[in-house]
Short mmCIF file of C-alpha atoms in Angstrom, two decimals:
data_model
loop_
_atom_site.label_atom_id
_atom_site.label_comp_id
_atom_site.label_asym_id
_atom_site.label_seq_id
_atom_site.Cartn_x
_atom_site.Cartn_y
_atom_site.Cartn_z
CA MET K 1 -93.92 -36.78 -8.49
CA GLU K 2 -95.07 -37.86 -11.84
CA ALA K 3 -94.04 -35.86 -14.89
CA GLU K 4 -96.61 -33.57 -16.39
CA GLU K 5 -97.92 -34.46 -19.88
CA ILE K 6 -97.56 -31.91 -22.68
CA THR K 7 -99.88 -31.93 -25.70
CA SER K 8 -98.03 -31.42 -28.90
CA MET K 9 -99.55 -30.04 -32.20
CA ASN K 10 -100.12 -33.56 -33.40
CA GLY K 11 -102.28 -34.29 -30.41
CA LYS K 12 -99.89 -36.61 -28.71
CA HIS K 13 -99.08 -36.38 -25.16
CA THR K 14 -95.39 -36.36 -24.18
CA LYS K 15 -93.95 -36.69 -20.57
CA LEU K 16 -91.07 -34.32 -19.61
CA HIS K 17 -87.86 -35.73 -18.19
CA PRO K 18 -87.91 -35.54 -14.41
CA VAL K 19 -85.04 -33.03 -14.20
CA LEU K 20 -86.96 -30.70 -16.61
CA GLU K 21 -90.07 -31.51 -14.58
CA SER K 22 -88.68 -30.29 -11.34
CA LEU K 23 -87.28 -27.06 -12.98
CA ARG K 24 -90.61 -26.39 -14.57
CA LYS K 25 -92.21 -26.09 -11.09
CA THR K 26 -89.86 -23.40 -9.76
CA PRO K 27 -91.37 -19.92 -9.29
CA VAL K 28 -89.46 -18.37 -12.19
CA ALA K 29 -90.51 -21.20 -14.42
CA GLN K 30 -94.14 -20.58 -13.39
CA ALA K 31 -93.85 -16.90 -14.27
CA ILE K 32 -92.37 -17.75 -17.63
CA ARG K 33 -95.21 -20.06 -18.47
CA THR K 34 -97.83 -17.24 -18.16
CA THR K 35 -95.96 -15.25 -20.82
CA PRO K 36 -97.53 -15.10 -24.47
CA VAL K 37 -94.26 -16.45 -25.82
CA PHE K 38 -94.46 -19.43 -23.66
CA GLN K 39 -98.06 -20.16 -24.53
CA SER K 40 -97.17 -19.84 -28.21
CA VAL K 41 -94.26 -22.30 -27.84
CA ARG K 42 -96.68 -24.93 -26.40
CA THR K 43 -98.75 -24.82 -29.55
CA THR K 44 -95.86 -25.12 -31.92
CA SER K 45 -93.30 -27.45 -33.04
CA ALA K 46 -90.63 -25.59 -31.02
CA LEU K 47 -91.74 -27.27 -27.94
CA VAL K 48 -88.37 -29.07 -27.40
CA ALA K 49 -86.42 -25.70 -27.97
CA GLY K 50 -88.79 -24.13 -25.52
CA ALA K 51 -88.29 -26.61 -22.94
CA ALA K 52 -84.65 -26.35 -23.41
CA LEU K 53 -84.96 -22.54 -23.00
CA VAL K 54 -86.93 -22.91 -19.85
CA GLY K 55 -84.30 -25.39 -18.44
CA THR K 56 -81.47 -22.97 -19.19
CA ILE K 57 -83.36 -20.04 -17.69
CA ALA K 58 -84.41 -21.99 -14.77
CA ALA K 59 -80.82 -23.32 -14.11
CA THR K 60 -79.47 -19.77 -14.35
CA THR K 61 -82.18 -18.44 -12.21
CA ALA K 62 -81.67 -21.08 -9.64
CA HIS K 63 -77.85 -20.50 -9.50
CA ALA K 64 -78.56 -16.80 -9.14
CA SER K 65 -81.08 -17.33 -6.44
CA THR K 66 -78.84 -19.51 -4.27
CA THR K 67 -75.69 -17.47 -4.64
CA THR K 68 -75.22 -14.39 -2.31
CA PRO K 69 -72.69 -11.80 -1.50
CA GLN K 70 -71.91 -13.64 1.69
CA ASP K 71 -71.19 -16.82 -0.38
CA LEU K 72 -68.84 -14.93 -2.59
CA LYS K 73 -66.69 -13.57 0.32
CA PRO K 74 -65.50 -16.89 1.41
CA GLN K 75 -64.58 -17.82 -2.17
CA ALA K 76 -62.66 -14.62 -2.52
CA ALA K 77 -60.87 -15.23 0.73
CA VAL K 78 -60.11 -18.81 -0.25
CA ALA K 79 -58.74 -17.57 -3.59
CA GLY K 80 -56.74 -14.84 -1.74
CA ALA K 81 -55.40 -17.33 0.82
CA ALA K 82 -54.56 -19.66 -2.05
CA HIS K 83 -52.65 -16.98 -3.78
CA ALA K 84 -50.95 -15.98 -0.55
CA GLU K 85 -49.99 -19.67 0.33
CA GLY K 86 -48.69 -19.92 -3.24
CA ALA K 87 -46.42 -16.93 -2.76
CA LEU K 88 -45.08 -18.14 0.61
CA PRO K 89 -43.12 -20.96 -0.79
CA GLU K 90 -41.52 -18.51 -3.36
CA THR K 91 -40.41 -16.31 -0.46
CA ARG K 92 -38.93 -19.28 1.39
CA GLN K 93 -37.00 -20.59 -1.71
CA GLU K 94 -35.61 -17.05 -2.27
CA ALA K 95 -34.61 -16.61 1.32
CA PRO K 96 -31.70 -19.17 1.14
CA GLN K 97 -30.29 -17.35 -1.95
CA HIS K 98 -29.93 -14.09 0.12
CA ALA K 99 -28.31 -16.09 2.95
CA ALA K 100 -25.96 -17.72 0.50
CA ALA K 101 -24.97 -14.34 -0.88
CA GLN K 102 -24.34 -13.23 2.74
CA GLN K 103 -22.18 -16.10 3.29
CA GLN K 104 -20.17 -15.45 0.07
CA ALA K 105 -19.59 -11.85 0.84
CA PRO K 106 -16.89 -12.43 3.51
CA GLN K 107 -14.77 -14.11 0.68
CA ALA K 108 -13.43 -10.65 -0.16
CA ALA K 109 -12.44 -9.96 3.51
CA PRO K 110 -9.08 -11.75 3.57
CA ALA K 111 -7.52 -8.92 1.26
CA ALA K 112 -7.48 -6.72 4.43
CA PRO K 113 -5.11 -8.78 6.47
CA GLN K 114 -2.33 -8.27 3.80
CA ALA K 115 -1.80 -4.80 5.03
CA ALA K 116 -1.45 -6.12 8.64
CA ASN K 117 1.09 -8.71 7.49
CA GLU K 118 3.27 -6.05 5.83
CA ALA K 119 6.44 -5.29 7.70
CA PRO K 120 6.31 -1.98 9.31
CA LYS K 121 8.46 0.51 7.64
CA ALA K 122 11.71 1.23 9.59
CA PRO K 123 11.91 4.71 10.88
CA ALA K 124 14.05 7.08 8.98
CA GLN K 125 17.62 7.04 10.32
CA PRO K 126 18.86 10.65 11.46
CA ALA K 127 21.94 11.83 9.46
CA PRO K 128 24.96 11.11 11.36
CA ARG K 129 26.27 14.13 13.25
CA LYS K 130 29.35 15.73 12.08
CA PRO K 131 32.33 15.55 14.47
CA THR K 132 33.76 18.67 15.89
CA ALA K 133 37.25 19.90 15.38
CA ALA K 134 38.17 19.40 19.05
CA GLN K 135 37.00 15.67 18.57
CA ALA K 136 39.59 15.33 15.61
CA ILE K 137 42.30 16.97 17.42
CA LYS K 138 41.69 14.69 20.47
CA ILE K 139 42.11 11.68 18.48
CA ALA K 140 45.10 12.95 16.68
CA THR K 141 47.19 14.09 19.82
CA SER K 142 46.09 10.67 21.63
CA GLN K 143 48.74 9.09 19.06
CA ALA K 144 51.57 11.20 20.01
CA GLY K 145 54.80 9.28 20.87
CA ILE K 146 53.87 6.36 18.45
CA SER K 147 56.88 5.63 16.14
CA GLU K 148 57.94 3.32 13.42
CA ASP K 149 59.41 -0.13 14.26
CA GLY K 150 62.85 -1.16 13.07
CA ALA K 151 61.59 -1.79 9.42
CA GLY K 152 59.93 1.55 9.32
CA LYS K 153 56.47 0.34 9.62
CA THR K 154 53.53 1.63 11.73
CA LYS K 155 49.78 0.82 12.29
CA PHE K 156 48.98 3.74 10.09
CA GLN K 157 50.57 2.34 7.03
CA GLN K 158 49.01 -1.21 7.80
CA TRP K 159 45.59 0.33 8.11
CA TYR K 160 45.89 2.34 4.78
CA MET K 161 47.08 -0.70 2.81
CA GLY K 162 43.65 -2.46 3.83
CA THR K 163 41.55 0.34 2.48
CA GLU K 164 39.70 0.53 -0.86
CA ARG K 165 41.40 4.10 -1.11
CA ALA K 166 44.81 2.49 -1.31
CA ARG K 167 43.90 0.54 -4.27
CA GLN K 168 42.55 3.52 -5.80
CA THR K 169 45.79 5.51 -5.26
CA ILE K 170 47.91 2.59 -6.41
CA ALA K 171 46.04 2.53 -9.69
CA ARG K 172 46.54 6.31 -9.93
CA ASP K 173 50.17 6.55 -8.97
CA GLY K 174 51.51 3.24 -10.03
CA GLY K 175 53.41 0.39 -7.89
CA SER K 176 51.74 -2.16 -5.59
CA LEU K 177 50.21 -2.22 -2.19
CA GLY K 178 53.38 -3.54 -0.55
CA LEU K 179 55.14 -0.24 -1.40
CA TYR K 180 52.91 1.23 1.48
CA ALA K 181 54.31 -0.91 4.18
CA ASP K 182 57.37 1.43 4.79
CA ALA K 183 56.58 4.48 2.65
CA GLU K 184 56.22 7.94 4.14
CA TRP K 185 53.35 7.89 6.32
CA CYS K 186 52.50 11.56 7.36
CA ASP K 187 49.38 11.68 5.18
CA MET K 188 48.24 8.08 5.95
CA PHE K 189 48.31 9.35 9.63
CA VAL K 190 45.94 12.24 8.64
CA SER K 191 43.80 9.84 6.71
CA TRP K 192 43.54 7.57 9.78
CA VAL K 193 42.35 10.35 12.10
CA GLY K 194 39.73 11.20 9.71
CA HIS K 195 38.47 7.46 9.56
CA GLN K 196 38.59 7.19 13.27
CA VAL K 197 36.38 10.26 13.88
CA GLY K 198 33.95 9.03 11.05
CA PHE K 199 34.57 11.93 8.83
CA ALA K 200 36.90 10.39 5.94
CA GLY K 201 34.60 12.02 3.40
CA SER K 202 35.41 15.41 4.58
CA VAL K 203 39.04 14.97 5.94
CA GLY K 204 40.08 13.19 2.92
CA SER K 205 42.13 10.05 2.39
CA ASP K 206 45.43 9.73 0.48
CA ALA K 207 49.06 8.83 0.70
CA TRP K 208 50.36 11.60 -1.50
CA THR K 209 50.35 15.19 0.00
CA VAL K 210 50.14 16.99 -3.28
CA ALA K 211 47.10 15.13 -4.39
CA HIS K 212 45.46 15.41 -1.11
CA ALA K 213 45.91 19.39 -1.20
CA LYS K 214 44.63 19.40 -4.73
CA TRP K 215 41.45 17.44 -3.59
CA PHE K 216 40.80 20.28 -1.05
CA GLN K 217 41.10 22.81 -3.87
CA GLN K 218 38.68 20.89 -5.89
CA GLN K 219 36.15 20.78 -2.92
CA LYS K 220 36.65 24.52 -2.77
CA ARG K 221 37.79 24.15 0.88
CA TRP K 222 41.40 25.41 0.57
CA GLY K 223 42.64 28.70 2.17
CA THR K 224 45.47 30.28 4.05
CA ALA K 225 43.96 30.68 7.56
CA ALA K 226 45.08 28.42 10.36
CA LYS K 227 41.95 27.06 11.96
CA PRO K 228 41.75 24.19 14.56
CA GLY K 229 41.18 20.85 12.94
CA ALA K 230 42.32 22.10 9.48
CA ILE K 231 44.80 20.00 7.51
CA VAL K 232 48.00 21.98 7.17
CA PHE K 233 50.46 21.45 4.36
CA PHE K 234 54.08 22.29 4.36
CA ALA K 235 56.93 23.05 1.98
CA TRP K 236 60.31 23.35 3.72
CA ASN K 237 61.76 25.75 1.10
CA GLY K 238 58.89 28.35 1.70
CA SER K 239 57.15 27.77 -1.61
CA LYS K 240 53.51 28.46 -1.94
CA SER K 241 52.94 26.08 -4.86
CA ILE K 242 50.96 23.01 -4.05
CA ASP K 243 53.20 20.98 -6.28
CA ALA K 244 56.13 21.82 -3.88
CA ILE K 245 54.28 20.40 -0.78
CA GLN K 246 56.42 17.90 1.14
CA HIS K 247 54.54 17.31 4.48
CA VAL K 248 51.20 17.26 6.16
CA GLY K 249 49.65 17.55 9.67
CA MET K 250 46.74 18.89 11.57
CA VAL K 251 46.27 22.27 13.11
CA ILE K 252 45.77 22.48 16.96
CA LYS K 253 45.71 26.25 17.00
CA ASP K 254 47.01 29.34 15.65
CA ASN K 255 49.61 30.71 18.13
CA GLY K 256 49.01 34.29 16.94
CA ASN K 257 52.77 35.01 16.70
CA GLY K 258 53.52 33.77 13.30
CA THR K 259 53.57 30.14 14.25
CA VAL K 260 50.97 27.38 14.42
CA LYS K 261 50.76 24.62 16.85
CA THR K 262 50.23 21.21 14.86
CA VAL K 263 50.04 17.41 15.38
CA GLU K 264 51.89 15.38 12.73
CA GLY K 265 52.88 12.02 11.88
CA ASN K 266 56.27 10.65 10.53
CA THR K 267 58.27 13.61 12.11
CA ASP K 268 61.36 13.63 14.17
CA GLY K 269 62.69 10.37 12.91
CA GLY K 270 59.35 8.69 12.25
CA LYS K 271 57.04 9.66 15.13
CA VAL K 272 53.74 11.30 16.00
CA GLU K 273 54.50 14.48 17.48
CA VAL K 274 53.05 17.94 18.58
CA LYS K 275 54.87 20.64 16.90
CA THR K 276 55.22 24.33 16.47
CA ARG K 277 55.83 25.54 12.97
CA PRO K 278 56.52 28.93 11.41
CA SER K 279 53.77 30.08 9.10
CA SER K 280 56.59 30.68 6.42
CA THR K 281 56.79 26.89 5.72
CA ILE K 282 53.09 26.56 5.42
CA VAL K 283 51.64 26.41 1.84
CA GLY K 284 47.96 26.37 2.71
CA TYR K 285 45.19 24.70 4.58
CA GLY K 286 42.27 22.26 3.76
CA TYR K 287 39.10 22.46 5.78
CA PRO K 288 37.05 19.57 6.81
CA GLN K 289 33.34 20.54 7.44
CA TYR K 290 33.19 20.04 11.13
CA SER K 291 30.27 20.57 13.23
CA GLY K 292 30.13 24.13 14.80
#
């Protein structure tokens, strides 16, 4: 189609550009051409500007006339889909981070097995039961008949020499351990019985009868009543002074007639014997804390 000629104010005819020519024939452009404004533009030197205006209006009109709400919906959908597709990779990138955090979490768990590796606590040991007086008497009387050898020695002296208590009493009394080998052993016998029954801490342990009696006094376990298992101290001259004590044994029973049945070491020429002693020769008694 040939371009329409336009007559300018100087009388010359000018052809429009083919693009403008096609826009000029659109229904919108035809309607604009009938307006007074457009007619005046044809007759003035603003022809070119008017043509540009027409072109702009026509382009805008053409775009508006060819765009529908249906056309916009796919565009919005595409934009939304694009946005959604753009978000998915971010989620995929973050997911491994959460997985890594879950993998790192068990690192704190090894602290728990430490408690499992701890050695179980040993149950509390019950306190040892105290022996009875009858048990002590049985051990003591079982030694009846044992006597010194030709050198004046017995197993009771040998036992005492090997104890820590012997070193303590030597430090207290002076001398040497060797002196106990053939020393008077009545108190070593009583100490041995206490050790055998597992009650040395309550029977006491010594080689000197006076010191042993004073120990009972200090423990507030000293008295004048004959009780089975009590440690009995003698003074042959009838003195009631502890410093006068010369001999020691263990009470078996109070005969109730002014005599006491005892078991003693280093008596009757160096033997262990069961004896009956008059109460007049007894200074006093020490009381081990037996069971019952």
